[in-house]
Coordinates of N, CA and C in Angstrom, one line a residue:
M7 N -79.7 -29.4 39.8 CA -81.1 -27.5 40.7 C -82.5 -27.7 40.6
K8 N -83.0 -28.3 41.6 CA -84.3 -27.6 41.9 C -84.4 -26.1 41.4
F9 N -85.9 -26.3 40.9 CA -85.9 -24.4 40.8 C -87.0 -23.4 41.5
T10 N -87.5 -23.2 41.9 CA -88.6 -22.4 42.3 C -88.7 -21.1 41.7
V11 N -89.9 -20.7 40.8 CA -90.1 -19.0 40.1 C -90.5 -18.1 40.7
L12 N -90.5 -17.3 41.6 CA -91.8 -16.5 42.1 C -91.9 -15.4 41.6
Y13 N -93.7 -14.7 41.6 CA -93.7 -13.6 40.6 C -94.4 -12.9 41.4
G14 N -94.5 -11.4 41.1 CA -95.4 -10.7 41.7 C -96.0 -9.5 40.9
T15 N -96.8 -9.3 40.8 CA -97.5 -8.4 39.7 C -98.8 -7.7 40.0
E16 N -98.4 -6.7 38.6 CA -99.9 -5.7 39.1 C -100.7 -6.3 37.5
S17 N -100.0 -6.2 36.6 CA -100.5 -5.9 35.3 C -100.2 -6.7 34.3
G18 N -99.7 -7.6 34.8 CA -98.7 -9.0 34.1 C -97.5 -9.7 33.7
N19 N -96.8 -8.5 34.1 CA -95.4 -8.5 32.6 C -94.5 -9.5 34.1
S20 N -94.6 -9.2 34.6 CA -93.8 -10.1 35.6 C -93.9 -11.6 36.2
E21 N -96.0 -11.6 35.4 CA -96.1 -13.6 35.2 C -95.4 -13.5 34.1
L22 N -95.6 -13.1 33.2 CA -95.1 -13.8 31.6 C -93.3 -13.9 32.1
I23 N -93.0 -13.1 32.2 CA -91.4 -12.6 32.4 C -91.2 -14.3 33.0
A24 N -91.5 -14.3 34.0 CA -91.2 -15.5 35.1 C -91.9 -17.1 34.4
E25 N -93.2 -16.9 33.7 CA -93.2 -17.9 32.9 C -92.0 -18.5 31.8
D26 N -91.4 -17.6 30.9 CA -90.8 -17.3 30.0 C -89.0 -18.0 31.0
L27 N -88.7 -17.3 32.4 CA -87.7 -18.2 33.0 C -88.0 -19.1 32.8
G28 N -89.5 -20.1 33.2 CA -89.4 -21.6 33.7 C -89.1 -22.0 32.9
A29 N -90.0 -21.6 31.5 CA -90.1 -23.0 30.4 C -88.4 -22.9 30.1
K30 N -87.7 -21.5 30.0 CA -86.0 -21.5 30.0 C -85.5 -22.7 30.6
L31 N -85.6 -22.6 32.0 CA -85.0 -23.8 32.9 C -85.8 -25.4 32.7
R32 N -86.6 -25.4 32.5 CA -86.8 -26.8 32.3 C -86.6 -27.1 30.7
E33 N -85.9 -26.3 30.1 CA -84.9 -26.8 28.7 C -84.3 -28.0 29.7
T34 N -83.4 -28.2 31.0 CA -82.0 -27.9 31.7 C -82.0 -28.3 32.5
H35 N -83.5 -29.0 33.5 CA -83.6 -28.9 34.8 C -85.3 -30.0 34.6
D36 N -85.3 -30.6 35.2 CA -86.7 -31.4 35.4 C -87.1 -30.8 36.7
D37 N -87.2 -30.3 37.4 CA -87.2 -29.8 38.1 C -87.9 -28.4 39.0
V38 N -88.1 -28.0 38.4 CA -88.9 -26.3 37.9 C -90.3 -25.6 38.2
E39 N -90.2 -25.2 38.8 CA -92.2 -24.5 39.9 C -92.0 -23.4 39.4
V40 N -93.0 -22.6 38.9 CA -93.8 -20.9 38.8 C -94.8 -20.7 39.4
F41 N -94.8 -19.6 40.7 CA -96.4 -19.4 41.2 C -96.1 -18.3 41.3
D42 N -97.1 -17.7 42.0 CA -98.2 -16.5 41.7 C -97.4 -15.7 43.4
L43 N -96.8 -15.0 43.6 CA -96.4 -15.2 44.8 C -97.8 -14.8 46.1
Q44 N -98.8 -14.5 45.8 CA -100.1 -15.0 46.0 C -100.8 -16.3 47.6
N45 N -99.4 -17.0 45.8 CA -100.1 -18.6 46.3 C -99.3 -19.4 46.3
F46 N -98.5 -18.9 48.0 CA -97.0 -19.0 47.3 C -96.8 -19.0 49.2
D47 N -96.4 -19.7 50.5 CA -96.0 -19.5 51.6 C -94.4 -19.2 51.5
P48 N -94.2 -18.0 52.6 CA -92.7 -18.0 52.9 C -92.2 -19.7 53.7
A49 N -93.0 -20.1 54.4 CA -92.6 -21.5 55.1 C -92.1 -22.4 53.8
E50 N -92.4 -22.1 52.6 CA -91.9 -22.7 51.5 C -90.9 -22.6 51.1
L51 N -90.6 -21.8 51.3 CA -88.8 -21.8 50.7 C -88.0 -22.4 51.8
T52 N -87.2 -22.9 50.9 CA -85.9 -24.1 51.6 C -84.4 -23.8 50.7
P53 N -83.3 -24.2 51.3 CA -82.5 -24.0 50.4 C -82.1 -25.1 49.7
E54 N -82.7 -26.4 49.9 CA -83.3 -27.3 48.8 C -83.4 -26.9 47.6
R55 N -84.3 -25.7 47.3 CA -84.7 -25.1 45.9 C -83.6 -23.8 45.7
F56 N -83.2 -23.6 44.4 CA -83.4 -21.9 44.4 C -84.0 -21.5 44.0
T57 N -84.5 -20.0 44.4 CA -85.9 -19.5 43.9 C -84.8 -18.2 43.7
I58 N -85.7 -17.9 41.9 CA -85.9 -16.4 42.0 C -86.9 -15.8 41.5
V59 N -87.0 -14.3 42.6 CA -88.4 -13.4 42.4 C -88.0 -12.9 41.2
V60 N -89.0 -12.4 40.5 CA -89.3 -11.7 39.0 C -91.0 -10.6 39.9
C61 N -90.2 -9.2 40.2 CA -91.4 -8.9 41.1 C -92.2 -7.1 40.3
S62 N -92.4 -6.5 40.2 CA -93.1 -5.3 39.6 C -92.8 -4.1 40.7
T63 N -93.0 -3.3 40.0 CA -93.5 -2.1 41.0 C -94.8 -1.2 41.3
H64 N -95.4 -0.9 41.8 CA -96.4 -0.1 42.0 C -96.9 1.2 42.7
G65 N -97.4 1.8 42.7 CA -98.0 3.5 43.0 C -96.2 3.7 42.7
E66 N -96.2 3.9 44.0 CA -94.8 4.8 44.3 C -93.9 4.3 45.2
G67 N -93.6 3.4 44.1 CA -92.1 2.0 45.0 C -92.8 0.9 45.5
D68 N -93.7 0.7 45.5 CA -95.0 -0.6 46.3 C -94.7 -1.7 45.8
L69 N -95.1 -2.3 46.3 CA -95.5 -3.8 46.0 C -96.5 -4.1 45.4
P70 N -96.0 -4.8 44.0 CA -97.7 -5.4 43.7 C -98.5 -6.0 44.2
N71 N -99.8 -5.3 43.8 CA -101.1 -6.5 45.0 C -100.9 -8.0 44.9
T72 N -100.4 -9.1 44.0 CA -100.4 -9.8 44.5 C -99.3 -10.3 45.2
A73 N -98.0 -9.7 45.2 CA -96.9 -9.5 46.5 C -97.7 -9.2 47.6
I74 N -98.7 -8.5 48.0 CA -98.7 -8.4 49.4 C -98.9 -9.2 50.2
P75 N -100.1 -10.6 49.8 CA -100.3 -11.1 50.5 C -99.1 -12.0 51.2
F76 N -98.2 -12.4 50.6 CA -96.6 -12.9 50.5 C -95.9 -11.9 51.4
A77 N -95.8 -11.2 51.2 CA -95.2 -9.9 52.3 C -95.4 -9.4 53.5
E78 N -97.5 -9.5 53.8 CA -98.1 -9.9 54.8 C -97.2 -11.2 55.7
A79 N -97.5 -12.7 54.9 CA -96.9 -13.3 55.8 C -96.0 -13.9 55.7
F80 N -94.9 -13.2 55.1 CA -93.5 -13.5 55.7 C -93.1 -13.0 56.9
D81 N -94.3 -11.5 56.6 CA -94.0 -10.4 58.4 C -94.3 -11.1 59.0
A82 N -95.6 -11.6 59.2 CA -96.1 -12.3 60.4 C -95.0 -14.0 60.7
A83 N -94.1 -14.2 60.2 CA -93.8 -15.6 60.2 C -92.1 -15.0 60.9
L84 N -92.3 -14.0 59.9 CA -90.0 -14.4 59.8 C -89.5 -15.4 59.6
P85 N -89.5 -16.0 58.4 CA -88.6 -17.3 57.9 C -87.6 -17.2 58.2
D86 N -86.9 -18.3 59.0 CA -85.1 -18.4 59.0 C -84.6 -18.8 58.1
L87 N -84.6 -18.0 56.8 CA -83.9 -18.4 55.0 C -82.0 -18.9 55.6
T88 N -82.0 -19.2 56.4 CA -80.5 -19.6 56.2 C -80.0 -20.9 55.3
G89 N -79.3 -20.5 54.7 CA -78.9 -21.6 53.6 C -79.5 -21.2 51.9
V90 N -81.1 -20.1 51.9 CA -81.6 -19.8 50.7 C -81.2 -19.1 49.9
R91 N -80.8 -19.8 48.7 CA -80.1 -19.1 47.5 C -81.1 -18.4 47.0
Y92 N -81.0 -17.4 46.3 CA -81.8 -16.8 45.3 C -81.4 -15.7 44.7
A93 N -82.7 -15.4 43.5 CA -82.1 -14.5 42.4 C -82.8 -13.4 42.1
M94 N -82.5 -11.8 42.0 CA -83.4 -11.7 42.0 C -83.6 -9.8 40.7
F95 N -85.2 -10.4 40.5 CA -85.0 -9.6 38.6 C -86.7 -8.7 39.1
G96 N -85.3 -7.5 39.2 CA -87.3 -6.9 39.2 C -87.5 -5.9 38.2
L97 N -89.4 -5.0 37.7 CA -89.4 -4.4 37.2 C -89.5 -3.3 37.3
G98 N -89.4 -1.4 36.6 CA -89.5 -1.1 37.3 C -89.5 0.7 35.6
D99 N -90.1 1.5 36.6 CA -89.6 2.6 34.9 C -88.6 4.6 35.3
T100 N -87.3 4.2 35.4 CA -86.4 5.1 35.2 C -86.5 6.2 35.0
F101 N -88.1 6.6 34.4 CA -89.2 7.7 34.5 C -89.1 8.5 36.3
Y102 N -89.5 7.3 36.8 CA -89.5 7.3 38.6 C -88.2 7.1 39.2
E103 N -87.2 8.3 39.2 CA -86.2 7.7 39.7 C -86.4 7.2 40.8
E104 N -86.6 7.9 41.8 CA -86.7 7.2 42.9 C -87.6 6.1 43.6
T105 N -88.2 5.7 42.4 CA -89.1 4.0 42.8 C -88.0 3.0 41.9
Y106 N -87.9 3.2 41.3 CA -87.5 2.5 40.0 C -87.1 1.5 40.6
S107 N -87.7 0.1 40.7 CA -87.3 -0.8 40.6 C -87.4 -1.4 42.4
Q108 N -88.8 -0.8 42.4 CA -88.5 0.0 44.7 C -89.5 -1.6 45.4
G109 N -90.0 -2.3 44.2 CA -91.3 -3.3 44.1 C -90.0 -4.6 45.2
S110 N -89.3 -5.0 43.5 CA -88.7 -6.0 44.2 C -87.5 -6.0 45.4
E111 N -86.7 -4.2 45.0 CA -86.0 -4.8 46.4 C -86.7 -4.3 48.4
H112 N -88.4 -4.3 48.3 CA -88.9 -5.4 49.3 C -88.8 -6.5 49.7
I113 N -89.1 -6.9 48.6 CA -88.9 -8.4 48.9 C -87.5 -8.9 49.0
D114 N -86.7 -7.9 48.3 CA -84.9 -8.6 48.6 C -84.1 -8.0 50.4
R115 N -84.9 -7.5 50.7 CA -84.8 -6.5 52.3 C -84.8 -7.9 52.8
R116 N -86.4 -8.2 52.8 CA -87.1 -9.6 53.6 C -85.8 -10.4 54.1
F117 N -85.0 -10.9 52.0 CA -85.1 -12.4 52.5 C -83.6 -11.7 53.3
A118 N -82.8 -11.3 52.6 CA -81.8 -10.8 53.6 C -81.4 -10.5 54.5
Q119 N -82.3 -10.0 55.3 CA -82.6 -9.7 56.6 C -83.2 -11.3 57.1
Q120 N -83.3 -11.6 56.8 CA -83.9 -13.5 57.3 C -82.9 -14.6 56.5
G121 N -81.6 -13.5 56.0 CA -80.4 -14.7 56.3 C -80.5 -15.0 54.6
A122 N -81.1 -15.2 54.0 CA -80.9 -16.1 52.5 C -79.5 -15.5 51.7
E123 N -79.3 -15.8 51.2 CA -78.2 -15.1 49.6 C -78.7 -15.0 48.5
R124 N -78.3 -13.9 48.3 CA -78.7 -13.5 47.3 C -77.6 -13.4 46.0
V125 N -77.4 -14.6 44.7 CA -76.4 -15.0 44.0 C -76.8 -14.0 42.7
G126 N -75.5 -13.8 41.9 CA -75.8 -13.3 41.0 C -76.1 -11.5 41.0
D127 N -75.6 -10.9 39.1 CA -76.0 -10.0 39.4 C -77.8 -9.2 39.3
Y128 N -78.0 -8.0 40.2 CA -80.3 -8.0 40.6 C -80.1 -7.7 39.2
G129 N -81.3 -8.6 38.6 CA -81.9 -8.4 37.7 C -82.9 -7.1 37.0
R130 N -82.6 -6.5 36.3 CA -83.8 -5.2 36.1 C -84.2 -5.1 34.8
H131 N -85.6 -5.1 35.1 CA -86.1 -4.2 33.7 C -86.3 -2.8 33.4
D132 N -86.2 -2.1 32.7 CA -86.7 -0.6 33.1 C -87.4 -0.2 31.7
A133 N -89.0 -0.2 31.8 CA -89.7 0.1 30.9 C -90.0 1.0 30.2
S134 N -89.3 2.1 30.5 CA -88.5 3.0 29.4 C -88.1 3.1 28.1
S135 N -87.3 1.5 29.0 CA -86.4 1.4 27.9 C -87.4 -0.1 26.4
W136 N -86.6 0.0 25.6 CA -86.9 -0.4 24.1 C -87.0 -1.9 24.5
D137 N -86.6 -2.6 25.7 CA -86.0 -3.8 25.5 C -87.4 -4.4 25.7
M138 N -87.6 -6.0 25.4 CA -88.9 -6.7 26.3 C -88.1 -7.0 27.4
G139 N -89.1 -7.3 28.5 CA -88.9 -8.0 29.8 C -88.2 -8.9 30.1
S140 N -89.2 -10.0 29.0 CA -88.5 -11.7 28.8 C -86.8 -11.6 28.2
D141 N -86.8 -10.9 27.1 CA -85.9 -10.7 26.6 C -84.1 -10.1 27.4
V142 N -84.7 -9.5 28.3 CA -83.3 -8.7 29.5 C -83.5 -9.7 30.1
A143 N -84.4 -10.2 31.1 CA -84.4 -11.2 31.9 C -83.7 -12.8 31.1
L144 N -84.2 -13.5 29.9 CA -83.3 -13.9 29.5 C -81.7 -14.2 29.6
E145 N -82.0 -13.1 29.1 CA -80.3 -13.1 28.5 C -79.1 -12.5 30.3
W146 N -80.2 -12.2 31.7 CA -80.0 -12.4 32.4 C -79.8 -14.1 33.8
L147 N -80.9 -14.1 32.8 CA -80.4 -16.0 33.6 C -79.1 -17.0 33.3
P148 N -78.3 -16.4 32.5 CA -77.1 -17.3 32.4 C -76.4 -17.2 33.2
G149 N -76.2 -15.6 34.1 CA -74.8 -15.7 34.1 C -75.4 -15.7 35.7
V150 N -77.1 -15.7 35.8 CA -76.9 -16.2 37.7 C -76.9 -17.6 37.3
L151 N -77.0 -18.8 36.3 CA -77.0 -19.7 36.7 C -75.6 -20.5 36.8
E152 N -74.9 -19.7 35.9 CA -73.6 -19.6 36.1 C -72.8 -19.7 38.4
A153 N -73.9 -18.4 38.2 CA -72.5 -17.9 39.4 C -73.5 -18.4 40.9
A154 N -75.0 -19.0 40.7 CA -75.7 -20.4 41.2 C -74.7 -22.0 41.3
S155 N -74.0 -22.4 40.5 CA -73.5 -23.3 39.7 C -72.4 -23.6 40.9
A156 N -71.5 -22.1 41.0 CA -70.0 -21.7 41.3 C -70.4 -21.3 42.8
T157 N -71.6 -21.7 43.6 CA -71.2 -21.1 44.7 C -71.7 -22.4 46.0
V158 N -72.4 -23.2 44.8 CA -72.8 -24.6 45.1 C -71.5 -25.6 46.2

């Protein structure tokens, strides 16, 4: 399986998590790419690669700054994502109940509306917890890989 790990970040936490997920995937898979969403063209989302998105939340449930150019390009082109499978890992803080993890949900809605299929549990990291984001993501990853393998 080929993987693309995308991240949208404001302070770098999503990037660290995405890099850790990429490193873990490279232990067992040869073709793993990690990109900042601001450097990734939505037209490059293809069924040939399983996509993992790690995205934080900024402000009042908004996308982080590096995800905004991707969202704008996505909305301008509305790519057909039929056959694209992906997993979503959102970051946020449950202290802000109404906006918790909303940044990732902006991306998730776009993918689903264009025909992509989310696989596995929706991963989330709560900044109010004592858990490290990468630890939570690395615990989440095997379930996603199992679900992705089961649906091929």
